[in-house]
JSON list of C-alpha atoms in Angstrom, two decimals:
[
{"chain": "A", "resi": 1, "resn": "MET", "atom": "CA", "xyz": [-33.04, -12.53, 7.60]},
{"chain": "A", "resi": 2, "resn": "ALA", "atom": "CA", "xyz": [-29.32, -12.97, 8.41]},
{"chain": "A", "resi": 3, "resn": "THR", "atom": "CA", "xyz": [-28.16, -12.18, 11.90]},
{"chain": "A", "resi": 4, "resn": "LYS", "atom": "CA", "xyz": [-25.79, -9.30, 12.24]},
{"chain": "A", "resi": 5, "resn": "PRO", "atom": "CA", "xyz": [-22.30, -10.21, 13.53]},
{"chain": "A", "resi": 6, "resn": "HIS", "atom": "CA", "xyz": [-21.62, -9.39, 17.19]},
{"chain": "A", "resi": 7, "resn": "GLY", "atom": "CA", "xyz": [-18.52, -9.04, 19.24]},
{"chain": "A", "resi": 8, "resn": "PRO", "atom": "CA", "xyz": [-15.18, -8.94, 17.36]},
{"chain": "A", "resi": 9, "resn": "ALA", "atom": "CA", "xyz": [-16.74, -10.37, 14.20]},
{"chain": "A", "resi": 10, "resn": "SER", "atom": "CA", "xyz": [-18.62, -7.14, 13.76]},
{"chain": "A", "resi": 11, "resn": "TYR", "atom": "CA", "xyz": [-15.24, -5.56, 12.82]},
{"chain": "A", "resi": 12, "resn": "PHE", "atom": "CA", "xyz": [-14.25, -8.33, 10.31]},
{"chain": "A", "resi": 13, "resn": "PRO", "atom": "CA", "xyz": [-15.66, -6.75, 7.08]},
{"chain": "A", "resi": 14, "resn": "SER", "atom": "CA", "xyz": [-13.89, -3.48, 7.77]},
{"chain": "A", "resi": 15, "resn": "ILE", "atom": "CA", "xyz": [-10.64, -5.23, 8.79]},
{"chain": "A", "resi": 16, "resn": "GLU", "atom": "CA", "xyz": [-10.61, -7.25, 5.60]},
{"chain": "A", "resi": 17, "resn": "ALA", "atom": "CA", "xyz": [-11.40, -4.16, 3.43]},
{"chain": "A", "resi": 18, "resn": "LYS", "atom": "CA", "xyz": [-8.84, -1.89, 5.17]},
{"chain": "A", "resi": 19, "resn": "TYR", "atom": "CA", "xyz": [-5.86, -4.25, 5.66]},
{"chain": "A", "resi": 20, "resn": "GLY", "atom": "CA", "xyz": [-6.26, -6.40, 2.52]},
{"chain": "A", "resi": 21, "resn": "ARG", "atom": "CA", "xyz": [-6.30, -9.94, 3.95]},
{"chain": "A", "resi": 22, "resn": "THR", "atom": "CA", "xyz": [-9.04, -12.32, 5.00]},
{"chain": "A", "resi": 23, "resn": "ILE", "atom": "CA", "xyz": [-9.55, -12.85, 8.72]},
{"chain": "A", "resi": 24, "resn": "GLU", "atom": "CA", "xyz": [-8.23, -16.41, 8.29]},
{"chain": "A", "resi": 25, "resn": "GLU", "atom": "CA", "xyz": [-5.04, -15.02, 6.59]},
{"chain": "A", "resi": 26, "resn": "TRP", "atom": "CA", "xyz": [-4.56, -12.63, 9.55]},
{"chain": "A", "resi": 27, "resn": "LYS", "atom": "CA", "xyz": [-5.11, -15.40, 12.01]},
{"chain": "A", "resi": 28, "resn": "ALA", "atom": "CA", "xyz": [-2.52, -17.62, 10.26]},
{"chain": "A", "resi": 29, "resn": "ALA", "atom": "CA", "xyz": [-0.02, -14.69, 10.30]},
{"chain": "A", "resi": 30, "resn": "MET", "atom": "CA", "xyz": [-0.64, -14.24, 14.02]},
{"chain": "A", "resi": 31, "resn": "ARG", "atom": "CA", "xyz": [-0.01, -17.94, 14.66]},
{"chain": "A", "resi": 32, "resn": "GLU", "atom": "CA", "xyz": [3.25, -17.68, 12.71]},
{"chain": "A", "resi": 33, "resn": "THR", "atom": "CA", "xyz": [4.60, -14.93, 15.03]},
{"chain": "A", "resi": 34, "resn": "GLY", "atom": "CA", "xyz": [4.78, -17.35, 17.98]},
{"chain": "A", "resi": 35, "resn": "LEU", "atom": "CA", "xyz": [3.35, -14.62, 20.19]},
{"chain": "A", "resi": 36, "resn": "ALA", "atom": "CA", "xyz": [0.67, -15.77, 22.66]},
{"chain": "A", "resi": 37, "resn": "ALA", "atom": "CA", "xyz": [-0.04, -12.74, 24.88]},
{"chain": "A", "resi": 38, "resn": "HIS", "atom": "CA", "xyz": [-2.96, -10.47, 23.95]},
{"chain": "A", "resi": 39, "resn": "LYS", "atom": "CA", "xyz": [-0.91, -7.28, 24.40]},
{"chain": "A", "resi": 40, "resn": "GLU", "atom": "CA", "xyz": [1.95, -8.63, 22.31]},
{"chain": "A", "resi": 41, "resn": "LEU", "atom": "CA", "xyz": [-0.31, -9.60, 19.38]},
{"chain": "A", "resi": 42, "resn": "VAL", "atom": "CA", "xyz": [-2.16, -6.24, 19.52]},
{"chain": "A", "resi": 43, "resn": "GLU", "atom": "CA", "xyz": [1.17, -4.36, 19.42]},
{"chain": "A", "resi": 44, "resn": "TRP", "atom": "CA", "xyz": [2.40, -6.57, 16.50]},
{"chain": "A", "resi": 45, "resn": "LEU", "atom": "CA", "xyz": [-0.69, -5.79, 14.41]},
{"chain": "A", "resi": 46, "resn": "LYS", "atom": "CA", "xyz": [-0.37, -2.13, 15.19]},
{"chain": "A", "resi": 47, "resn": "THR", "atom": "CA", "xyz": [3.37, -1.67, 14.60]},
{"chain": "A", "resi": 48, "resn": "GLU", "atom": "CA", "xyz": [3.95, -4.20, 11.84]},
{"chain": "A", "resi": 49, "resn": "HIS", "atom": "CA", "xyz": [0.68, -3.74, 9.89]},
{"chain": "A", "resi": 50, "resn": "GLY", "atom": "CA", "xyz": [-0.68, -0.37, 10.83]},
{"chain": "A", "resi": 51, "resn": "PHE", "atom": "CA", "xyz": [-3.80, -1.57, 12.55]},
{"chain": "A", "resi": 52, "resn": "GLY", "atom": "CA", "xyz": [-5.83, 0.79, 14.57]},
{"chain": "A", "resi": 53, "resn": "HIS", "atom": "CA", "xyz": [-6.19, -0.24, 18.28]},
{"chain": "A", "resi": 54, "resn": "GLY", "atom": "CA", "xyz": [-9.86, -1.33, 17.98]},
{"chain": "A", "resi": 55, "resn": "HIS", "atom": "CA", "xyz": [-9.30, -3.51, 14.93]},
{"chain": "A", "resi": 56, "resn": "ALA", "atom": "CA", "xyz": [-6.10, -5.05, 16.46]},
{"chain": "A", "resi": 57, "resn": "ASN", "atom": "CA", "xyz": [-7.96, -5.74, 19.72]},
{"chain": "A", "resi": 58, "resn": "ALA", "atom": "CA", "xyz": [-11.03, -7.30, 18.02]},
{"chain": "A", "resi": 59, "resn": "LEU", "atom": "CA", "xyz": [-8.88, -9.63, 15.82]},
{"chain": "A", "resi": 60, "resn": "THR", "atom": "CA", "xyz": [-6.70, -10.70, 18.74]},
{"chain": "A", "resi": 61, "resn": "GLN", "atom": "CA", "xyz": [-9.66, -11.40, 20.97]},
{"chain": "A", "resi": 62, "resn": "HIS", "atom": "CA", "xyz": [-11.17, -13.62, 18.36]},
{"chain": "A", "resi": 63, "resn": "HIS", "atom": "CA", "xyz": [-7.91, -15.25, 17.58]},
{"chain": "A", "resi": 64, "resn": "LEU", "atom": "CA", "xyz": [-7.13, -16.17, 21.16]},
{"chain": "A", "resi": 65, "resn": "HIS", "atom": "CA", "xyz": [-10.69, -17.09, 22.33]},
{"chain": "A", "resi": 66, "resn": "PRO", "atom": "CA", "xyz": [-12.74, -18.10, 19.24]},
{"chain": "A", "resi": 67, "resn": "GLU", "atom": "CA", "xyz": [-14.98, -20.24, 21.40]},
{"chain": "A", "resi": 68, "resn": "LYS", "atom": "CA", "xyz": [-16.37, -17.11, 23.10]},
{"chain": "A", "resi": 69, "resn": "TRP", "atom": "CA", "xyz": [-17.67, -15.84, 19.75]},
{"chain": "A", "resi": 70, "resn": "GLU", "atom": "CA", "xyz": [-19.12, -18.90, 18.09]},
{"chain": "A", "resi": 71, "resn": "ALA", "atom": "CA", "xyz": [-22.78, -18.61, 17.33]}
]
């Protein structure tokens, strides 16, 4: 039986479905912004791409600190 994603990864299927890009594509776009602060990246996702706060926060957490969420 597969383990259920936890933490930010639990949002990934709905993020990909709702915003039309894979998580890796979103993370690449985030790197391209040159932004490094959590709040700046969350705001960028919300204002430039229409993300809800929860999705933007989860993606940003995973982008900035992937080591916290590795299985």
